[in-house]
Amino acid sequence: MREGNKYLALLIEDDLEDADLYHEYFLLLTNFKIEVIHVTTLNEGILKLGDKSFDIILTDLNLPDSFGLDTLKKLIETTVQIPIIVMTGLKDNGTGLEAVNLGAQDFLVKGRFNETQLLHSIQYAISRSRIDEHLRTDQNLLFKIFNHTPVVLFLVDRDRNIVKINNAGVSAIRKSEKEIIGLRGGEVLNCIHHLQSPDGCGYAEKCQVCPIRNTIDKSLSTKKSFQNIKATLPIVVNDKIIEKHFLLSAAFIEAKQSEMVLLGLNDITELEQAKEQIDSNNKRLETQLKILEFKPEGKDELLNYSLEQALLLTKSDLGFIALYNEETQVFNIHSWSETAMKECEIKNRSYEFKLQDTGCWTESVRRRKTFFINDFEKENSLLKGIPAGHVKLHNYLSVPYFSGDKIIAVVSVANKKSDYDNSDGQQLSLLMESIWRSMEREGLIAELKVAKEQAEESDRLKSAFLANMSHEIRTPMNSILGFVNILQEQQDLSNESRENFLDIVQQSSVRLLDTINDIIEVSKIESGHLQLNPSNVNISEVLGYIRNVFAPEAEKKGIGFSVVSPESIQNTKIETDKNKVESILVNLIKNAIKFTNTGFVEVGCNLNKNTISFYVKDTGIGIPQDKIDLIFERFGQVDAAYSRSYEGSGLGLSIVNAYAKLLGGMVTVESQFGVGSTFSFHLENKTLSKSPRERISISSSELSNKTLAKVKILIAEDEEVNYLLMEQILSSNERNLLWAKNGLEAVELYEKNRDIEFIFMDIKMPVMDGIEATRKIRSVNKDVPIVALTAYALSGDAERFIAEGCNDYLAKPVKSMDIKNMINKYVR
């Protein structure tokens, strides 16, 4: 064999065309590079074999000087070790089988194999040849395999003495091979039993059941091999006895003059410990499940049951569970193990202990972490504080349980047959978590019942609210559609009837609009989108507005209405959100008028050093004391039944309460059922100044009488019906009206008609909205009056549109007088 992957091949083939074809095949080899020496007769080939060292021979059977299997036999006689591949035109399967039996590496029939098969056969032959060469040249291979096997291997004789050990064994035992040879397994592994017998390994009482000894004896007596035999031995490590787990295998070996056993020891201690941990975890999970499913009659019963489970889980004899108060440093023991109670000789036992008197039992509290001791035979300062007569301890474990950063309970166990470790502490910590969860669960049952009742009440209130909303929307809509239909179909109606029906339609429209506004406002409150728009608010003007709006309504119902405005607040200004203050008062006054059938409604304001208080007092039906908290809830009404006597969405007071909180104030109520109510709205006193009453520059009569003829107006409105309405409202005067169906058209129309004197701008439009259109117009003209005329009608919208460049704001639906007054206000 040559260096690397270079090989020398002898090709014996008298057919030159076949030889050339084989040369082409050889060039296709990638893993091997083959130098080929070609001869045409057997004798030439034999001569070449004497001159050179070949790695493979490829030969035809039928040659000029040899025929058939004789060719193969002569080559084998000449060289035994070189692999031979036969390639022949003979199509006799029997010949091929006999050739392989004689020693040919492969037999290929010409015309039936391709280059892939030939190359595969060559590769296999060369690889096999290399392996055979390694086996021939390395006589110590078996010893190398033995020494380098990662499992500990002993070769023992019939007396169970070790005669050979591999490298893994020397490394694991940490003794030299010289020290190990001649010893027995127990002596080498440091088994505790060989230390307890004066005669050494194999002679102690427990040696009769030793799994290593019995496995060796069984293999020698039966002359068989055995595998996967589990063995546990007590091994001494650093003066401590540790259980080591092994997986044994034994192979019987018969030598020329002796019989031996090859013993393999695979240390599976960590694997067994992992299994034990899994078993322990499973037991802990089962214990937690039992605790969670346990239905105790009280706390003590739950803790007693939990302690039983803790003792089983840690295989302990003694224990207790105590609750702890960090403020007083006192333990209250709720559960003792029965063994502790029986063996304890202390008189006058108490269930309460101070931290300083508990000794080692509560060392975990002092250290604020899990703590254990496994050897009480040694002198230990922690034993101080344990009274005389206390149960004798061999080892113990104590685990604190935290709530936040405070220790609230301790579980302690003791006298486990084996040592405690961190795993035991973790198991008890998790167990305490389940115990405490169960205690909290028992305490939460009552809370869950209350929550369930509250949820059911909430569902009831929501159902009542939805029914009320349906009523409040459908009722006015029914009136609107019904009377409009009558007005359309009955042409012979008297003027009085027609005016009456139109009045009903108008009133129903206002009622429907109020309901929709309330629903939208509540939606904003729910989503947290309420915003404050503070300004300087004149209190006198607010009260004047209230008087003008509600005096006619109260008079129509036949009740008194008065606004009390003390001298101290005349022309006083405060910093607050005017719209929301007015909305609060409007809702309170609407309710007062609605629920007052006789008597009066009084509105007033009081000013003191820290607070400004508005109040609305009525002599209405009043509110039962048990319903006062309900009226401010979003889905709550005093009378939510289908038979209730008063219309309304029931959202007004919810809105009032939300607005008051947003303004930093509060709403209070005093009421007596059947007598009347007083609602008060309190705000922090942020008085700015007192100023003389401002004079309105143009009176209402002046506005209505001012001529509006020939005013050029641009109306930006995407809805045709809304434009037709505006056109109808403004048709009484000779106006030049321009209609833009979107914001972009509005901008383009203004650029072409710079003499436009007034613009009504819808906000929500396609292509370009009204805000963007206003910005673009303002970029070329900052003076032309632009009034937002939009269905955006919530609190804060007016301020937002004015901040974007509009002069004023009208909310849809609008009255014709509002439209005309707005034009008069800005066109002089």
PDB file of N, CA and C in Angstrom, residues 463-539:
ATOM      1  N   SER A 463     -78.150  43.546  31.821  1.00  0.00           N
ATOM      2  CA  SER A 463     -79.346  43.166  31.060  1.00  0.00           C
ATOM      3  C   SER A 463     -80.414  44.245  31.163  1.00  0.00           C
ATOM      4  N   ALA A 464     -80.595  44.771  32.380  1.00  0.00           N
ATOM      5  CA  ALA A 464     -81.567  45.846  32.569  1.00  0.00           C
ATOM      6  C   ALA A 464     -81.145  47.093  31.788  1.00  0.00           C
ATOM      7  N   PHE A 465     -79.838  47.373  31.794  1.00  0.00           N
ATOM      8  CA  PHE A 465     -79.337  48.538  31.071  1.00  0.00           C
ATOM      9  C   PHE A 465     -79.580  48.404  29.567  1.00  0.00           C
ATOM     10  N   LEU A 466     -79.280  47.227  29.013  1.00  0.00           N
ATOM     11  CA  LEU A 466     -79.481  47.018  27.580  1.00  0.00           C
ATOM     12  C   LEU A 466     -80.952  47.123  27.210  1.00  0.00           C
ATOM     13  N   ALA A 467     -81.813  46.568  28.085  1.00  0.00           N
ATOM     14  CA  ALA A 467     -83.245  46.693  27.831  1.00  0.00           C
ATOM     15  C   ALA A 467     -83.657  48.161  27.854  1.00  0.00           C
ATOM     16  N   ASN A 468     -83.103  48.928  28.790  1.00  0.00           N
ATOM     17  CA  ASN A 468     -83.419  50.347  28.892  1.00  0.00           C
ATOM     18  C   ASN A 468     -82.905  51.112  27.670  1.00  0.00           C
ATOM     19  N   MET A 469     -81.670  50.782  27.216  1.00  0.00           N
ATOM     20  CA  MET A 469     -81.133  51.441  26.038  1.00  0.00           C
ATOM     21  C   MET A 469     -82.006  51.176  24.816  1.00  0.00           C
ATOM     22  N   SER A 470     -82.429  49.924  24.670  1.00  0.00           N
ATOM     23  CA  SER A 470     -83.306  49.586  23.554  1.00  0.00           C
ATOM     24  C   SER A 470     -84.582  50.420  23.614  1.00  0.00           C
ATOM     25  N   HIS A 471     -85.122  50.570  24.831  1.00  0.00           N
ATOM     26  CA  HIS A 471     -86.337  51.368  25.014  1.00  0.00           C
ATOM     27  C   HIS A 471     -86.096  52.827  24.681  1.00  0.00           C
ATOM     28  N   GLU A 472     -84.954  53.367  25.187  1.00  0.00           N
ATOM     29  CA  GLU A 472     -84.668  54.783  25.015  1.00  0.00           C
ATOM     30  C   GLU A 472     -84.344  55.154  23.570  1.00  0.00           C
ATOM     31  N   ILE A 473     -83.880  54.186  22.781  1.00  0.00           N
ATOM     32  CA  ILE A 473     -83.590  54.457  21.371  1.00  0.00           C
ATOM     33  C   ILE A 473     -84.834  54.226  20.510  1.00  0.00           C
ATOM     34  N   ARG A 474     -85.499  53.111  20.748  1.00  0.00           N
ATOM     35  CA  ARG A 474     -86.646  52.756  19.907  1.00  0.00           C
ATOM     36  C   ARG A 474     -87.865  53.657  20.148  1.00  0.00           C
ATOM     37  N   THR A 475     -88.064  54.105  21.394  1.00  0.00           N
ATOM     38  CA  THR A 475     -89.257  54.917  21.686  1.00  0.00           C
ATOM     39  C   THR A 475     -89.264  56.229  20.910  1.00  0.00           C
ATOM     40  N   PRO A 476     -88.200  57.064  21.026  1.00  0.00           N
ATOM     41  CA  PRO A 476     -88.238  58.300  20.226  1.00  0.00           C
ATOM     42  C   PRO A 476     -88.167  58.033  18.728  1.00  0.00           C
ATOM     43  N   MET A 477     -87.445  56.982  18.335  1.00  0.00           N
ATOM     44  CA  MET A 477     -87.369  56.660  16.914  1.00  0.00           C
ATOM     45  C   MET A 477     -88.746  56.280  16.379  1.00  0.00           C
ATOM     46  N   ASN A 478     -89.529  55.572  17.185  1.00  0.00           N
ATOM     47  CA  ASN A 478     -90.892  55.205  16.788  1.00  0.00           C
ATOM     48  C   ASN A 478     -91.733  56.462  16.571  1.00  0.00           C
ATOM     49  N   SER A 479     -91.610  57.436  17.495  1.00  0.00           N
ATOM     50  CA  SER A 479     -92.358  58.686  17.350  1.00  0.00           C
ATOM     51  C   SER A 479     -91.928  59.436  16.094  1.00  0.00           C
ATOM     52  N   ILE A 480     -90.599  59.499  15.868  1.00  0.00           N
ATOM     53  CA  ILE A 480     -90.080  60.237  14.708  1.00  0.00           C
ATOM     54  C   ILE A 480     -90.600  59.634  13.412  1.00  0.00           C
ATOM     55  N   LEU A 481     -90.399  58.315  13.267  1.00  0.00           N
ATOM     56  CA  LEU A 481     -90.809  57.650  12.028  1.00  0.00           C
ATOM     57  C   LEU A 481     -92.330  57.675  11.864  1.00  0.00           C
ATOM     58  N   GLY A 482     -93.047  57.465  12.985  1.00  0.00           N
ATOM     59  CA  GLY A 482     -94.517  57.419  12.899  1.00  0.00           C
ATOM     60  C   GLY A 482     -95.117  58.745  12.479  1.00  0.00           C
ATOM     61  N   PHE A 483     -94.704  59.842  13.136  1.00  0.00           N
ATOM     62  CA  PHE A 483     -95.306  61.143  12.819  1.00  0.00           C
ATOM     63  C   PHE A 483     -94.817  61.691  11.490  1.00  0.00           C
ATOM     64  N   VAL A 484     -93.568  61.372  11.114  1.00  0.00           N
ATOM     65  CA  VAL A 484     -93.110  61.769   9.782  1.00  0.00           C
ATOM     66  C   VAL A 484     -93.945  61.076   8.712  1.00  0.00           C
ATOM     67  N   ASN A 485     -94.246  59.806   8.941  1.00  0.00           N
ATOM     68  CA  ASN A 485     -95.079  59.050   7.993  1.00  0.00           C
ATOM     69  C   ASN A 485     -96.477  59.668   7.886  1.00  0.00           C
ATOM     70  N   ILE A 486     -97.032  60.061   9.042  1.00  0.00           N
ATOM     71  CA  ILE A 486     -98.363  60.693   9.030  1.00  0.00           C
ATOM     72  C   ILE A 486     -98.315  62.008   8.256  1.00  0.00           C
ATOM     73  N   LEU A 487     -97.278  62.801   8.500  1.00  0.00           N
ATOM     74  CA  LEU A 487     -97.142  64.081   7.811  1.00  0.00           C
ATOM     75  C   LEU A 487     -96.999  63.909   6.307  1.00  0.00           C
ATOM     76  N   GLN A 488     -96.372  62.801   5.897  1.00  0.00           N
ATOM     77  CA  GLN A 488     -96.195  62.542   4.452  1.00  0.00           C
ATOM     78  C   GLN A 488     -97.496  62.076   3.795  1.00  0.00           C
ATOM     79  N   GLU A 489     -98.241  61.238   4.495  1.00  0.00           N
ATOM     80  CA  GLU A 489     -99.404  60.585   3.878  1.00  0.00           C
ATOM     81  C   GLU A 489    -100.695  61.407   4.009  1.00  0.00           C
ATOM     82  N   GLN A 490    -100.851  62.120   5.130  1.00  0.00           N
ATOM     83  CA  GLN A 490    -102.108  62.844   5.376  1.00  0.00           C
ATOM     84  C   GLN A 490    -101.924  64.314   5.020  1.00  0.00           C
ATOM     85  N   GLN A 491    -102.292  64.630   3.804  1.00  0.00           N
ATOM     86  CA  GLN A 491    -102.115  65.996   3.294  1.00  0.00           C
ATOM     87  C   GLN A 491    -103.162  66.971   3.839  1.00  0.00           C
ATOM     88  N   ASP A 492    -104.271  66.437   4.368  1.00  0.00           N
ATOM     89  CA  ASP A 492    -105.378  67.286   4.815  1.00  0.00           C
ATOM     90  C   ASP A 492    -105.298  67.636   6.294  1.00  0.00           C
ATOM     91  N   LEU A 493    -104.149  67.452   6.923  1.00  0.00           N
ATOM     92  CA  LEU A 493    -103.990  67.781   8.330  1.00  0.00           C
ATOM     93  C   LEU A 493    -104.144  69.280   8.559  1.00  0.00           C
ATOM     94  N   SER A 494    -104.721  69.632   9.688  1.00  0.00           N
ATOM     95  CA  SER A 494    -104.849  71.044  10.035  1.00  0.00           C
ATOM     96  C   SER A 494    -103.470  71.584  10.408  1.00  0.00           C
ATOM     97  N   ASN A 495    -103.341  72.900  10.328  1.00  0.00           N
ATOM     98  CA  ASN A 495    -102.062  73.519  10.689  1.00  0.00           C
ATOM     99  C   ASN A 495    -101.710  73.248  12.139  1.00  0.00           C
ATOM    100  N   GLU A 496    -102.712  73.235  12.995  1.00  0.00           N
ATOM    101  CA  GLU A 496    -102.466  72.987  14.417  1.00  0.00           C
ATOM    102  C   GLU A 496    -101.923  71.569  14.642  1.00  0.00           C
ATOM    103  N   SER A 497    -102.539  70.576  13.957  1.00  0.00           N
ATOM    104  CA  SER A 497    -102.074  69.182  14.075  1.00  0.00           C
ATOM    105  C   SER A 497    -100.667  69.033  13.504  1.00  0.00           C
ATOM    106  N   ARG A 498    -100.468  69.684  12.351  1.00  0.00           N
ATOM    107  CA  ARG A 498     -99.162  69.583  11.719  1.00  0.00           C
ATOM    108  C   ARG A 498     -98.073  70.158  12.623  1.00  0.00           C
ATOM    109  N   GLU A 499     -98.339  71.312  13.243  1.00  0.00           N
ATOM    110  CA  GLU A 499     -97.363  71.920  14.137  1.00  0.00           C
ATOM    111  C   GLU A 499     -97.142  71.060  15.384  1.00  0.00           C
ATOM    112  N   ASN A 500     -98.227  70.461  15.859  1.00  0.00           N
ATOM    113  CA  ASN A 500     -98.122  69.581  17.035  1.00  0.00           C
ATOM    114  C   ASN A 500     -97.274  68.351  16.730  1.00  0.00           C
ATOM    115  N   PHE A 501     -97.511  67.759  15.564  1.00  0.00           N
ATOM    116  CA  PHE A 501     -96.740  66.562  15.179  1.00  0.00           C
ATOM    117  C   PHE A 501     -95.269  66.912  14.976  1.00  0.00           C
ATOM    118  N   LEU A 502     -95.009  68.049  14.347  1.00  0.00           N
ATOM    119  CA  LEU A 502     -93.612  68.461  14.142  1.00  0.00           C
ATOM    120  C   LEU A 502     -92.915  68.725  15.471  1.00  0.00           C
ATOM    121  N   ASP A 503     -93.676  69.269  16.423  1.00  0.00           N
ATOM    122  CA  ASP A 503     -93.109  69.495  17.753  1.00  0.00           C
ATOM    123  C   ASP A 503     -92.738  68.172  18.426  1.00  0.00           C
ATOM    124  N   ILE A 504     -93.611  67.164  18.235  1.00  0.00           N
ATOM    125  CA  ILE A 504     -93.326  65.828  18.806  1.00  0.00           C
ATOM    126  C   ILE A 504     -92.079  65.233  18.157  1.00  0.00           C
ATOM    127  N   VAL A 505     -91.975  65.368  16.822  1.00  0.00           N
ATOM    128  CA  VAL A 505     -90.799  64.850  16.115  1.00  0.00           C
ATOM    129  C   VAL A 505     -89.540  65.518  16.628  1.00  0.00           C
ATOM    130  N   GLN A 506     -89.613  66.847  16.834  1.00  0.00           N
ATOM    131  CA  GLN A 506     -88.447  67.578  17.312  1.00  0.00           C
ATOM    132  C   GLN A 506     -88.064  67.137  18.724  1.00  0.00           C
ATOM    133  N   GLN A 507     -89.046  67.000  19.609  1.00  0.00           N
ATOM    134  CA  GLN A 507     -88.764  66.570  20.981  1.00  0.00           C
ATOM    135  C   GLN A 507     -88.171  65.153  21.005  1.00  0.00           C
ATOM    136  N   SER A 508     -88.727  64.259  20.207  1.00  0.00           N
ATOM    137  CA  SER A 508     -88.211  62.882  20.147  1.00  0.00           C
ATOM    138  C   SER A 508     -86.798  62.849  19.592  1.00  0.00           C
ATOM    139  N   SER A 509     -86.513  63.723  18.616  1.00  0.00           N
ATOM    140  CA  SER A 509     -85.158  63.788  18.055  1.00  0.00           C
ATOM    141  C   SER A 509     -84.158  64.236  19.105  1.00  0.00           C
ATOM    142  N   VAL A 510     -84.558  65.246  19.903  1.00  0.00           N
ATOM    143  CA  VAL A 510     -83.669  65.721  20.971  1.00  0.00           C
ATOM    144  C   VAL A 510     -83.429  64.614  21.984  1.00  0.00           C
ATOM    145  N   ARG A 511     -84.506  63.898  22.339  1.00  0.00           N
ATOM    146  CA  ARG A 511     -84.359  62.795  23.311  1.00  0.00           C
ATOM    147  C   ARG A 511     -83.437  61.702  22.766  1.00  0.00           C
ATOM    148  N   LEU A 512     -83.603  61.346  21.478  1.00  0.00           N
ATOM    149  CA  LEU A 512     -82.743  60.325  20.868  1.00  0.00           C
ATOM    150  C   LEU A 512     -81.293  60.797  20.826  1.00  0.00           C
ATOM    151  N   LEU A 513     -81.084  62.062  20.485  1.00  0.00           N
ATOM    152  CA  LEU A 513     -79.728  62.601  20.411  1.00  0.00           C
ATOM    153  C   LEU A 513     -79.066  62.596  21.793  1.00  0.00           C
ATOM    154  N   ASP A 514     -79.812  62.936  22.831  1.00  0.00           N
ATOM    155  CA  ASP A 514     -79.271  62.912  24.189  1.00  0.00           C
ATOM    156  C   ASP A 514     -78.828  61.501  24.571  1.00  0.00           C
ATOM    157  N   THR A 515     -79.639  60.502  24.235  1.00  0.00           N
ATOM    158  CA  THR A 515     -79.301  59.108  24.552  1.00  0.00           C
ATOM    159  C   THR A 515     -78.022  58.680  23.834  1.00  0.00           C
ATOM    160  N   ILE A 516     -77.947  59.024  22.545  1.00  0.00           N
ATOM    161  CA  ILE A 516     -76.763  58.647  21.770  1.00  0.00           C
ATOM    162  C   ILE A 516     -75.518  59.337  22.329  1.00  0.00           C
ATOM    163  N   ASN A 517     -75.638  60.622  22.679  1.00  0.00           N
ATOM    164  CA  ASN A 517     -74.500  61.350  23.252  1.00  0.00           C
ATOM    165  C   ASN A 517     -74.041  60.712  24.558  1.00  0.00           C
ATOM    166  N   ASP A 518     -75.012  60.288  25.385  1.00  0.00           N
ATOM    167  CA  ASP A 518     -74.658  59.633  26.654  1.00  0.00           C
ATOM    168  C   ASP A 518     -73.898  58.337  26.412  1.00  0.00           C
ATOM    169  N   ILE A 519     -74.371  57.543  25.461  1.00  0.00           N
ATOM    170  CA  ILE A 519     -73.724  56.258  25.167  1.00  0.00           C
ATOM    171  C   ILE A 519     -72.297  56.489  24.669  1.00  0.00           C
ATOM    172  N   ILE A 520     -72.128  57.455  23.765  1.00  0.00           N
ATOM    173  CA  ILE A 520     -70.793  57.736  23.229  1.00  0.00           C
ATOM    174  C   ILE A 520     -69.877  58.260  24.327  1.00  0.00           C
ATOM    175  N   GLU A 521     -70.419  59.123  25.194  1.00  0.00           N
ATOM    176  CA  GLU A 521     -69.593  59.687  26.264  1.00  0.00           C
ATOM    177  C   GLU A 521     -69.150  58.600  27.233  1.00  0.00           C
ATOM    178  N   VAL A 522     -70.053  57.661  27.546  1.00  0.00           N
ATOM    179  CA  VAL A 522     -69.690  56.543  28.423  1.00  0.00           C
ATOM    180  C   VAL A 522     -68.624  55.680  27.765  1.00  0.00           C
ATOM    181  N   SER A 523     -68.714  55.510  26.447  1.00  0.00           N
ATOM    182  CA  SER A 523     -67.697  54.744  25.719  1.00  0.00           C
ATOM    183  C   SER A 523     -66.332  55.403  25.856  1.00  0.00           C
ATOM    184  N   LYS A 524     -66.279  56.735  25.799  1.00  0.00           N
ATOM    185  CA  LYS A 524     -65.010  57.445  25.975  1.00  0.00           C
ATOM    186  C   LYS A 524     -64.486  57.276  27.401  1.00  0.00           C
ATOM    187  N   ILE A 525     -65.407  57.289  28.358  1.00  0.00           N
ATOM    188  CA  ILE A 525     -64.995  57.097  29.746  1.00  0.00           C
ATOM    189  C   ILE A 525     -64.408  55.707  29.932  1.00  0.00           C
ATOM    190  N   GLU A 526     -65.097  54.692  29.362  1.00  0.00           N
ATOM    191  CA  GLU A 526     -64.628  53.299  29.474  1.00  0.00           C
ATOM    192  C   GLU A 526     -63.250  53.122  28.868  1.00  0.00           C
ATOM    193  N   SER A 527     -62.999  53.765  27.731  1.00  0.00           N
ATOM    194  CA  SER A 527     -61.723  53.586  27.021  1.00  0.00           C
ATOM    195  C   SER A 527     -60.619  54.473  27.569  1.00  0.00           C
ATOM    196  N   GLY A 528     -60.943  55.358  28.523  1.00  0.00           N
ATOM    197  CA  GLY A 528     -59.928  56.224  29.117  1.00  0.00           C
ATOM    198  C   GLY A 528     -59.485  57.361  28.220  1.00  0.00           C
ATOM    199  N   HIS A 529     -60.353  57.788  27.283  1.00  0.00           N
ATOM    200  CA  HIS A 529     -59.979  58.833  26.335  1.00  0.00           C
ATOM    201  C   HIS A 529     -60.473  60.216  26.737  1.00  0.00           C
ATOM    202  N   LEU A 530     -60.978  60.341  27.949  1.00  0.00           N
ATOM    203  CA  LEU A 530     -61.411  61.664  28.396  1.00  0.00           C
ATOM    204  C   LEU A 530     -60.201  62.585  28.553  1.00  0.00           C
ATOM    205  N   GLN A 531     -60.373  63.815  28.120  1.00  0.00           N
ATOM    206  CA  GLN A 531     -59.293  64.791  28.250  1.00  0.00           C
ATOM    207  C   GLN A 531     -59.836  66.088  28.830  1.00  0.00           C
ATOM    208  N   LEU A 532     -58.990  66.764  29.552  1.00  0.00           N
ATOM    209  CA  LEU A 532     -59.363  68.058  30.114  1.00  0.00           C
ATOM    210  C   LEU A 532     -58.967  69.181  29.160  1.00  0.00           C
ATOM    211  N   ASN A 533     -59.842  70.189  29.071  1.00  0.00           N
ATOM    212  CA  ASN A 533     -59.544  71.381  28.293  1.00  0.00           C
ATOM    213  C   ASN A 533     -59.782  72.589  29.204  1.00  0.00           C
ATOM    214  N   PRO A 534     -58.845  72.857  30.112  1.00  0.00           N
ATOM    215  CA  PRO A 534     -59.056  73.931  31.092  1.00  0.00           C
ATOM    216  C   PRO A 534     -59.030  75.315  30.443  1.00  0.00           C
ATOM    217  N   SER A 535     -59.825  76.198  31.017  1.00  0.00           N
ATOM    218  CA  SER A 535     -59.866  77.591  30.577  1.00  0.00           C
ATOM    219  C   SER A 535     -60.330  78.434  31.758  1.00  0.00           C
ATOM    220  N   ASN A 536     -60.381  79.760  31.558  1.00  0.00           N
ATOM    221  CA  ASN A 536     -60.885  80.653  32.597  1.00  0.00           C
ATOM    222  C   ASN A 536     -62.410  80.698  32.516  1.00  0.00           C
ATOM    223  N   VAL A 537     -63.061  80.139  33.518  1.00  0.00           N
ATOM    224  CA  VAL A 537     -64.515  79.980  33.484  1.00  0.00           C
ATOM    225  C   VAL A 537     -65.159  80.977  34.445  1.00  0.00           C
ATOM    226  N   ASN A 538     -66.074  81.780  33.906  1.00  0.00           N
ATOM    227  CA  ASN A 538     -66.827  82.741  34.708  1.00  0.00           C
ATOM    228  C   ASN A 538     -68.020  82.036  35.325  1.00  0.00           C
ATOM    229  N   ILE A 539     -68.067  81.936  36.675  1.00  0.00           N
ATOM    230  CA  ILE A 539     -69.122  81.180  37.350  1.00  0.00           C
ATOM    231  C   ILE A 539     -70.485  81.806  37.091  1.00  0.00           C
TER     232      ILE A 539
END
